Each structure stands twice: as C-alpha cells, then as structure tokens.
PDB file of C-alpha atoms in Angstrom:
ATOM      1  CA  ALA Z   1       0.227  -0.191  -0.167  1.00 66.00           C
ATOM      2  CA  GLN Z   2       1.312   3.185  -0.485  1.00 72.00           C
ATOM      3  CA  SER Z   3       2.254   4.848   2.357  1.00 84.00           C
ATOM      4  CA  VAL Z   4       3.792   8.866   3.523  1.00 90.00           C
ATOM      5  CA  SER Z   5       6.317   8.791   6.086  1.00 92.00           C
ATOM      6  CA  GLN Z   6       7.985  12.621   7.102  1.00 93.00           C
ATOM      7  CA  HIS Z   7      10.301  11.591   9.415  1.00 86.00           C
ATOM      8  CA  ASN Z   8      10.514  15.045  11.785  1.00 86.00           C
ATOM      9  CA  HIS Z   9       7.096  14.767  14.683  1.00 87.00           C
ATOM     10  CA  HIS Z  10       8.655  18.347  16.107  1.00 92.00           C
ATOM     11  CA  VAL Z  11      11.060  20.914  15.340  1.00 95.00           C
ATOM     12  CA  ILE Z  12      11.889  23.939  16.641  1.00 96.00           C
ATOM     13  CA  LEU Z  13      14.664  26.440  15.876  1.00 97.00           C
ATOM     14  CA  SER Z  14      15.035  29.538  16.232  1.00 97.00           C
ATOM     15  CA  GLU Z  15      14.355  32.514  13.665  1.00 97.00           C
ATOM     16  CA  ALA Z  16      17.503  32.398  10.489  1.00 97.00           C
ATOM     17  CA  ALA Z  17      18.073  28.286  11.531  1.00 97.00           C
ATOM     18  CA  SER Z  18      18.424  26.669   8.582  1.00 98.00           C
ATOM     19  CA  LEU Z  19      15.373  24.114   7.582  1.00 97.00           C
ATOM     20  CA  GLU Z  20      14.651  20.519   6.085  1.00 97.00           C
ATOM     21  CA  LEU Z  21      12.266  18.722   6.567  1.00 97.00           C
ATOM     22  CA  GLY Z  22      11.877  14.388   5.627  1.00 96.00           C
ATOM     23  CA  CYS Z  23      10.199  13.042   3.536  1.00 96.00           C
ATOM     24  CA  ASN Z  24       9.589   9.909   1.765  1.00 96.00           C
ATOM     25  CA  TYR Z  25       6.921   7.144   0.077  1.00 93.00           C
ATOM     26  CA  SER Z  26       6.339   4.039  -0.946  1.00 89.00           C
ATOM     27  CA  TYR Z  27       4.990   3.794  -4.488  1.00 79.00           C
ATOM     28  CA  GLY Z  28       7.688   1.987  -7.557  1.00 73.00           C
ATOM     29  CA  GLY Z  29       4.978   3.891 -10.014  1.00 78.00           C
ATOM     30  CA  THR Z  30       4.675   7.374 -10.899  1.00 80.00           C
ATOM     31  CA  VAL Z  31       3.733   9.815  -9.103  1.00 84.00           C
ATOM     32  CA  ASN Z  32       2.800  13.445  -7.973  1.00 86.00           C
ATOM     33  CA  LEU Z  33       4.672  15.307  -4.869  1.00 90.00           C
ATOM     34  CA  PHE Z  34       3.415  18.059  -2.478  1.00 91.00           C
ATOM     35  CA  TRP Z  35       4.036  19.912   0.820  1.00 94.00           C
ATOM     36  CA  TYR Z  36       1.009  21.477   2.088  1.00 92.00           C
ATOM     37  CA  VAL Z  37       1.532  23.831   5.344  1.00 92.00           C
ATOM     38  CA  GLN Z  38      -0.953  24.583   8.368  1.00 87.00           C
ATOM     39  CA  TYR Z  39      -0.837  27.204  10.068  1.00 88.00           C
ATOM     40  CA  PRO Z  40      -3.008  27.977  13.818  1.00 83.00           C
ATOM     41  CA  GLY Z  41      -5.843  28.799  12.598  1.00 73.00           C
ATOM     42  CA  GLN Z  42      -5.997  28.139   9.471  1.00 75.00           C
ATOM     43  CA  HIS Z  43      -6.847  25.623   5.631  1.00 72.00           C
ATOM     44  CA  LEU Z  44      -4.455  23.742   4.774  1.00 81.00           C
ATOM     45  CA  GLN Z  45      -2.678  25.450   1.702  1.00 84.00           C
ATOM     46  CA  LEU Z  46      -0.140  24.969  -1.403  1.00 86.00           C
ATOM     47  CA  LEU Z  47       3.348  25.159  -0.707  1.00 93.00           C
ATOM     48  CA  LEU Z  48       4.662  23.204  -3.473  1.00 92.00           C
ATOM     49  CA  LYS Z  49       4.057  20.757  -5.820  1.00 89.00           C
ATOM     50  CA  TYR Z  50       6.287  18.239  -7.945  1.00 90.00           C
ATOM     51  CA  PHE Z  51       5.264  16.693 -10.990  1.00 85.00           C
ATOM     52  CA  SER Z  52       7.689  15.560 -13.307  1.00 86.00           C
ATOM     53  CA  GLY Z  53      10.968  18.397 -15.271  1.00 90.00           C
ATOM     54  CA  ASP Z  54      13.688  20.556 -12.891  1.00 93.00           C
ATOM     55  CA  PRO Z  55      13.497  17.530  -9.234  1.00 94.00           C
ATOM     56  CA  LEU Z  56      14.787  21.377  -6.967  1.00 96.00           C
ATOM     57  CA  VAL Z  57      10.745  22.484  -7.048  1.00 96.00           C
ATOM     58  CA  LYS Z  58      10.228  26.005  -6.304  1.00 95.00           C
ATOM     59  CA  GLY Z  59       7.207  27.327  -3.976  1.00 93.00           C
ATOM     60  CA  ILE Z  60       6.030  30.217  -2.463  1.00 91.00           C
ATOM     61  CA  LYS Z  61       7.617  32.118   0.731  1.00 94.00           C
ATOM     62  CA  GLY Z  62      11.377  30.992   0.451  1.00 96.00           C
ATOM     63  CA  PHE Z  63      10.824  27.388   0.071  1.00 97.00           C
ATOM     64  CA  GLU Z  64      12.451  24.355  -1.413  1.00 97.00           C
ATOM     65  CA  ALA Z  65      11.922  21.238  -1.957  1.00 98.00           C
ATOM     66  CA  GLU Z  66      14.295  17.575  -3.731  1.00 97.00           C
ATOM     67  CA  PHE Z  67      12.799  14.901  -5.676  1.00 95.00           C
ATOM     68  CA  ILE Z  68      15.073  12.215  -5.009  1.00 95.00           C
ATOM     69  CA  LYS Z  69      13.560   8.979  -7.061  1.00 91.00           C
ATOM     70  CA  SER Z  70      16.371   6.438  -5.747  1.00 92.00           C
ATOM     71  CA  LYS Z  71      15.308   7.422  -2.640  1.00 94.00           C
ATOM     72  CA  PHE Z  72      11.536   7.481  -3.350  1.00 94.00           C
ATOM     73  CA  SER Z  73      11.929  11.382  -0.696  1.00 96.00           C
ATOM     74  CA  PHE Z  74      11.333  14.432  -1.488  1.00 97.00           C
ATOM     75  CA  ASN Z  75      12.475  16.986   1.874  1.00 97.00           C
ATOM     76  CA  LEU Z  76      11.616  20.245   2.724  1.00 98.00           C
ATOM     77  CA  ARG Z  77      14.217  23.244   2.471  1.00 98.00           C
ATOM     78  CA  LYS Z  78      14.442  26.992   3.630  1.00 98.00           C
ATOM     79  CA  PRO Z  79      17.853  28.255   4.337  1.00 97.00           C
ATOM     80  CA  SER Z  80      16.774  30.575   7.033  1.00 97.00           C
ATOM     81  CA  VAL Z  81      13.037  29.796   9.036  1.00 98.00           C
ATOM     82  CA  GLN Z  82      11.272  33.006   9.950  1.00 97.00           C
ATOM     83  CA  TRP Z  83       8.476  32.833  12.993  1.00 96.00           C
ATOM     84  CA  SER Z  84       5.743  33.260  10.398  1.00 96.00           C
ATOM     85  CA  ASP Z  85       6.711  30.190   9.077  1.00 97.00           C
ATOM     86  CA  THR Z  86       5.422  28.167  12.759  1.00 96.00           C
ATOM     87  CA  ALA Z  87       3.217  26.067  11.410  1.00 95.00           C
ATOM     88  CA  GLU Z  88       1.949  22.313  10.340  1.00 91.00           C
ATOM     89  CA  TYR Z  89       3.805  21.067   7.844  1.00 95.00           C
ATOM     90  CA  PHE Z  90       2.084  17.923   5.364  1.00 93.00           C
ATOM     91  CA  CYS Z  91       4.421  15.861   2.646  1.00 94.00           C
ATOM     92  CA  ALA Z  92       1.601  13.680   0.084  1.00 91.00           C
ATOM     93  CA  VAL Z  93       1.788  11.321  -2.469  1.00 88.00           C
ATOM     94  CA  ASN Z  94      -0.705  10.036  -4.954  1.00 80.00           C
ATOM     95  CA  ASN Z  95       0.040   8.120  -8.771  1.00 67.00           C
ATOM     96  CA  GLN Z  96      -1.034  11.292 -11.062  1.00 55.00           C
ATOM     97  CA  GLY Z  97      -4.934  11.800  -9.784  1.00 51.00           C
ATOM     98  CA  GLY Z  98      -5.919   8.804  -7.809  1.00 60.00           C
ATOM     99  CA  LYS Z  99      -6.003   9.293  -3.982  1.00 71.00           C
ATOM    100  CA  LEU Z 100      -3.978  11.953  -1.788  1.00 77.00           C
ATOM    101  CA  ILE Z 101      -1.983  10.571   1.112  1.00 83.00           C
ATOM    102  CA  PHE Z 102      -0.482  12.614   3.307  1.00 87.00           C
ATOM    103  CA  GLY Z 103       2.984  11.609   5.793  1.00 89.00           C
ATOM    104  CA  GLN Z 104       2.337  11.976   9.243  1.00 85.00           C
ATOM    105  CA  GLY Z 105       2.687  15.688   9.312  1.00 89.00           C
ATOM    106  CA  THR Z 106       5.845  17.845  10.612  1.00 92.00           C
ATOM    107  CA  GLU Z 107       4.898  20.644  13.305  1.00 92.00           C
ATOM    108  CA  LEU Z 108       7.447  23.496  12.721  1.00 95.00           C
ATOM    109  CA  SER Z 109       8.353  26.748  15.555  1.00 96.00           C
ATOM    110  CA  VAL Z 110      10.271  29.315  15.615  1.00 97.00           C
ATOM    111  CA  LYS Z 111      12.112  30.966  17.897  1.00 95.00           C
ATOM    112  CA  PRO Z 112      12.119  34.711  17.480  1.00 90.00           C
TER     113      PRO Z 112
ATOM    114  CA  GLY M   1      -8.575  30.797  -7.100  1.00 58.00           C
ATOM    115  CA  ALA M   2     -10.929  27.984  -6.771  1.00 63.00           C
ATOM    116  CA  VAL M   3     -12.367  27.813  -3.620  1.00 85.00           C
ATOM    117  CA  VAL M   4     -13.239  24.932  -1.907  1.00 89.00           C
ATOM    118  CA  SER M   5     -16.583  26.086   0.673  1.00 92.00           C
ATOM    119  CA  GLN M   6     -17.464  24.055   3.522  1.00 93.00           C
ATOM    120  CA  HIS M   7     -19.755  24.680   6.102  1.00 94.00           C
ATOM    121  CA  PRO M   8     -20.427  24.474   9.026  1.00 94.00           C
ATOM    122  CA  SER M   9     -16.436  25.731  11.206  1.00 90.00           C
ATOM    123  CA  TRP M  10     -17.590  24.066  14.231  1.00 92.00           C
ATOM    124  CA  VAL M  11     -20.454  22.166  15.357  1.00 96.00           C
ATOM    125  CA  ILE M  12     -20.626  20.575  18.600  1.00 96.00           C
ATOM    126  CA  CYS M  13     -24.153  17.604  18.461  1.00 96.00           C
ATOM    127  CA  LYS M  14     -25.233  15.587  21.569  1.00 96.00           C
ATOM    128  CA  SER M  15     -24.088  11.855  21.334  1.00 97.00           C
ATOM    129  CA  GLY M  16     -26.575  10.143  19.110  1.00 97.00           C
ATOM    130  CA  THR M  17     -27.587  13.019  16.425  1.00 97.00           C
ATOM    131  CA  SER M  18     -26.441  12.834  13.167  1.00 97.00           C
ATOM    132  CA  VAL M  19     -24.466  16.183  11.348  1.00 97.00           C
ATOM    133  CA  LYS M  20     -24.245  17.490   8.015  1.00 97.00           C
ATOM    134  CA  ILE M  21     -21.339  18.711   6.924  1.00 97.00           C
ATOM    135  CA  GLU M  22     -21.442  20.473   3.607  1.00 97.00           C
ATOM    136  CA  CYS M  23     -17.937  20.879   1.011  1.00 95.00           C
ATOM    137  CA  ARG M  24     -19.124  23.391  -2.250  1.00 95.00           C
ATOM    138  CA  SER M  25     -16.566  23.720  -4.983  1.00 92.00           C
ATOM    139  CA  LEU M  26     -17.488  28.268  -5.375  1.00 90.00           C
ATOM    140  CA  ASP M  27     -15.623  28.474  -8.761  1.00 86.00           C
ATOM    141  CA  PHE M  28     -14.791  25.083 -10.780  1.00 87.00           C
ATOM    142  CA  GLN M  29     -16.227  22.212 -11.353  1.00 87.00           C
ATOM    143  CA  ALA M  30     -14.914  18.438  -9.519  1.00 87.00           C
ATOM    144  CA  THR M  31     -16.328  15.553 -10.379  1.00 85.00           C
ATOM    145  CA  THR M  32     -14.751  13.533  -7.279  1.00 87.00           C
ATOM    146  CA  MET M  33     -14.283  15.239  -3.422  1.00 91.00           C
ATOM    147  CA  PHE M  34     -12.455  14.086  -0.831  1.00 91.00           C
ATOM    148  CA  TRP M  35     -12.894  13.618   2.719  1.00 94.00           C
ATOM    149  CA  TYR M  36     -10.759  13.633   5.283  1.00 93.00           C
ATOM    150  CA  ARG M  37     -10.299  13.595   9.058  1.00 92.00           C
ATOM    151  CA  GLN M  38      -7.945  14.558  10.762  1.00 84.00           C
ATOM    152  CA  PHE M  39      -6.687  13.459  14.299  1.00 75.00           C
ATOM    153  CA  PRO M  40      -4.968  16.092  17.271  1.00 69.00           C
ATOM    154  CA  LYS M  41      -1.714  15.451  16.103  1.00 64.00           C
ATOM    155  CA  GLN M  42      -1.927  12.916  13.537  1.00 68.00           C
ATOM    156  CA  SER M  43      -1.982  13.547  10.290  1.00 71.00           C
ATOM    157  CA  LEU M  44      -5.129  13.902   7.374  1.00 81.00           C
ATOM    158  CA  MET M  45      -7.063  10.405   6.592  1.00 85.00           C
ATOM    159  CA  LEU M  46      -8.491   9.994   3.350  1.00 87.00           C
ATOM    160  CA  MET M  47     -12.088   8.758   5.021  1.00 92.00           C
ATOM    161  CA  ALA M  48     -13.043   8.163   1.642  1.00 92.00           C
ATOM    162  CA  THR M  49     -13.937   9.081  -2.133  1.00 90.00           C
ATOM    163  CA  SER M  50     -17.065  11.326  -2.851  1.00 90.00           C
ATOM    164  CA  ASN M  51     -18.563  10.344  -7.109  1.00 87.00           C
ATOM    165  CA  GLU M  52     -20.412  12.916  -8.724  1.00 87.00           C
ATOM    166  CA  GLY M  53     -23.497  10.613  -9.182  1.00 85.00           C
ATOM    167  CA  SER M  54     -23.059   7.973  -7.845  1.00 87.00           C
ATOM    168  CA  LYS M  55     -21.364   7.091  -4.254  1.00 90.00           C
ATOM    169  CA  ALA M  56     -18.266   7.045  -2.350  1.00 92.00           C
ATOM    170  CA  THR M  57     -15.859   4.981  -1.990  1.00 90.00           C
ATOM    171  CA  TYR M  58     -14.206   4.100   1.041  1.00 93.00           C
ATOM    172  CA  GLU M  59     -11.442   3.647   2.551  1.00 88.00           C
ATOM    173  CA  GLN M  60     -11.155   0.858   4.983  1.00 87.00           C
ATOM    174  CA  GLY M  61     -11.579   0.598   8.124  1.00 91.00           C
ATOM    175  CA  VAL M  62     -13.992   3.981   7.483  1.00 94.00           C
ATOM    176  CA  GLU M  63     -18.549   2.787   8.237  1.00 94.00           C
ATOM    177  CA  LYS M  64     -19.954   3.047   5.683  1.00 93.00           C
ATOM    178  CA  ASP M  65     -23.398   3.822   6.665  1.00 95.00           C
ATOM    179  CA  LYS M  66     -22.096   5.499  10.124  1.00 96.00           C
ATOM    180  CA  PHE M  67     -20.503   7.861   7.330  1.00 97.00           C
ATOM    181  CA  LEU M  68     -22.889   9.172   4.591  1.00 96.00           C
ATOM    182  CA  ILE M  69     -21.584  10.942   1.502  1.00 95.00           C
ATOM    183  CA  ASN M  70     -23.822  12.065  -1.302  1.00 92.00           C
ATOM    184  CA  HIS M  71     -22.258  14.002  -3.733  1.00 91.00           C
ATOM    185  CA  ALA M  72     -25.820  15.630  -5.636  1.00 85.00           C
ATOM    186  CA  SER M  73     -24.228  17.918  -7.320  1.00 90.00           C
ATOM    187  CA  LEU M  74     -20.896  19.430  -9.076  1.00 90.00           C
ATOM    188  CA  THR M  75     -19.841  21.288  -7.085  1.00 92.00           C
ATOM    189  CA  LEU M  76     -21.660  20.296  -4.326  1.00 94.00           C
ATOM    190  CA  SER M  77     -20.896  16.889  -1.661  1.00 95.00           C
ATOM    191  CA  THR M  78     -21.930  16.285   2.535  1.00 96.00           C
ATOM    192  CA  LEU M  79     -21.077  14.506   4.922  1.00 97.00           C
ATOM    193  CA  THR M  80     -23.572  13.268   6.719  1.00 97.00           C
ATOM    194  CA  VAL M  81     -22.781  12.164  10.611  1.00 97.00           C
ATOM    195  CA  THR M  82     -25.074   9.328  11.612  1.00 97.00           C
ATOM    196  CA  SER M  83     -25.486   8.861  14.774  1.00 96.00           C
ATOM    197  CA  ALA M  84     -22.467  10.857  16.266  1.00 96.00           C
ATOM    198  CA  HIS M  85     -20.606   9.747  19.198  1.00 96.00           C
ATOM    199  CA  PRO M  86     -17.595  11.405  21.427  1.00 95.00           C
ATOM    200  CA  GLU M  87     -15.179   9.595  19.267  1.00 94.00           C
ATOM    201  CA  ASP M  88     -16.278  10.601  15.975  1.00 95.00           C
ATOM    202  CA  SER M  89     -15.169  14.584  17.124  1.00 94.00           C
ATOM    203  CA  SER M  90     -12.775  15.309  15.514  1.00 92.00           C
ATOM    204  CA  PHE M  91     -11.694  17.878  12.439  1.00 90.00           C
ATOM    205  CA  TYR M  92     -13.192  16.978   9.764  1.00 94.00           C
ATOM    206  CA  ILE M  93     -11.459  18.685   5.587  1.00 92.00           C
ATOM    207  CA  CYS M  94     -12.927  19.016   2.665  1.00 93.00           C
ATOM    208  CA  SER M  95     -11.122  18.683  -0.825  1.00 90.00           C
ATOM    209  CA  ALA M  96     -11.795  19.116  -4.620  1.00 88.00           C
ATOM    210  CA  ARG M  97      -9.918  19.253  -7.107  1.00 78.00           C
ATOM    211  CA  ASP M  98     -10.097  21.646 -10.301  1.00 75.00           C
ATOM    212  CA  GLN M  99     -11.605  18.886 -12.904  1.00 68.00           C
ATOM    213  CA  GLY M 100     -12.833  20.979 -15.902  1.00 64.00           C
ATOM    214  CA  PRO M 101     -11.202  22.127 -19.428  1.00 63.00           C
ATOM    215  CA  GLY M 102      -8.151  22.062 -19.391  1.00 61.00           C
ATOM    216  CA  GLN M 103      -6.903  20.778 -16.292  1.00 57.00           C
ATOM    217  CA  GLY M 104      -5.407  17.822 -15.604  1.00 54.00           C
ATOM    218  CA  ARG M 105      -5.911  15.086 -13.609  1.00 52.00           C
ATOM    219  CA  SER M 106      -3.553  16.101 -11.015  1.00 53.00           C
ATOM    220  CA  SER M 107      -3.586  19.457 -10.878  1.00 62.00           C
ATOM    221  CA  PRO M 108      -4.181  19.813  -6.662  1.00 65.00           C
ATOM    222  CA  LEU M 109      -6.486  19.739  -4.320  1.00 73.00           C
ATOM    223  CA  HIS M 110      -8.331  22.699  -2.944  1.00 83.00           C
ATOM    224  CA  PHE M 111      -9.170  21.995   0.796  1.00 84.00           C
ATOM    225  CA  GLY M 112     -11.755  23.509   2.363  1.00 87.00           C
ATOM    226  CA  ASN M 113     -11.889  25.444   6.131  1.00 82.00           C
ATOM    227  CA  GLY M 114     -12.184  22.228   8.258  1.00 88.00           C
ATOM    228  CA  THR M 115     -14.962  21.662  10.026  1.00 92.00           C
ATOM    229  CA  ARG M 116     -14.008  20.957  14.217  1.00 91.00           C
ATOM    230  CA  LEU M 117     -16.853  18.472  15.582  1.00 94.00           C
ATOM    231  CA  THR M 118     -17.231  17.950  18.946  1.00 95.00           C
ATOM    232  CA  VAL M 119     -19.842  14.970  20.195  1.00 96.00           C
ATOM    233  CA  THR M 120     -21.160  15.621  24.025  1.00 96.00           C
TER     234      THR M 120
END
C-alpha cells in the first residue's frame, strides 16, 4: 500500500536557522508530490508541488523541495526560517489523479 | 483562485444525533471530492472519495453507514455523521480538484477550512 513517512514529528528552530523536513514515500510507479502547510487556525495551503521535470522545486515563501527518485524522498528546505513559518507541514503523494495520501505531519516551531 | 467552502466551521452536538457537513467548490467543477479526518497531533486520514452521481468509495476501516456521503452536483458534496458518538469528535476536511476544461487529473487539491465536530 502507498504510504508517506515524515521523519520528524516536532521541530524547534531559532529564527534564521536552516530547515529541512524529511519525507519518504513508498510507491513504485509515477507519483506527484506535494507539500502542504497549515498555519495555526487556518486551513491547508499548497506550498509546492512536483509533477515532472526539474527535481528541485521552488514554492512560495522561500521554500523548496528536492525529489530524489532513487531515495523515494521529497524533502522540504528553507535556508532561513522566520517566526511566521511556525506551522504544521504535511507531505503528500498521489499516483496521478488518484487518492492523496498524507504523511503524519511535522510541527515546526520557530523561536523569535 | 479556486475556492472550496466548507460549512459549518464548527459544530457541537449531542451523542446520538446526526450532523451534516457541506463541501462546495465555489468557482470550479469537481466530479470528485475527498473527505479527510484529522485527529489531534496526527495526519490527515482519507475517509472516502465522493463521486458525483454515484456511490462514494470508502477507505478500509471507515463505516459507510456511519459516514454517509452524497455528491449530488458538480459543486456540492455532503458528509453526514450519523448517530454521532464522542469518539467521532474530530476535525473533518474536504478537498476538491478542479476538473474543468484544461485541468489535468493531477491539478492540486483545494481544501476547505475544515469542520470541528465535538460530540458531547
């Protein structure tokens, strides 16, 4: 069965620190990959997506993610986090129009 | 951009009663909508796929008689939690993919704001 694993449940960083959130999936076929963010009290928003092409994907608010097919990974990165990045981050995978399967989520707390 | 409206945003009901949650795509057509449930500190769990004009497809372990889904039009899906119990208290979120002309099957999902259900 298709599954998505996020390595860190809760990450605490100071402002200006670099961020990397891990995401691994299990599915042998062609996949589409997403990172969603949920700010406190708000709904899910799409941060970035990968369908094909350049495996390094740039999203909103300075986030980027790299698809490494050989490692079944799609890690999220940001060079310098801000307090406003405090949120919960979800990695998600679907097999081209199929169901979207989410990882467990990673709660990011950024200390000012 | 595409918007999905979910109503109500929160509801408190007594044990044994039923609650209906609506999910509307406001400016696009969605033949398929998805219903998720989020437990505290846990991931979003896909409950079912709502298909316009046909029966919903439920994920393993989800009681179809408990969580009734109706997708009567291209812009509206409803989830009814029947005979709710305290263990049904959760955050329910719907999503829809813009499936209009020019949109591929892999266009991103748009999420509703979610419904916080509390069963007392």
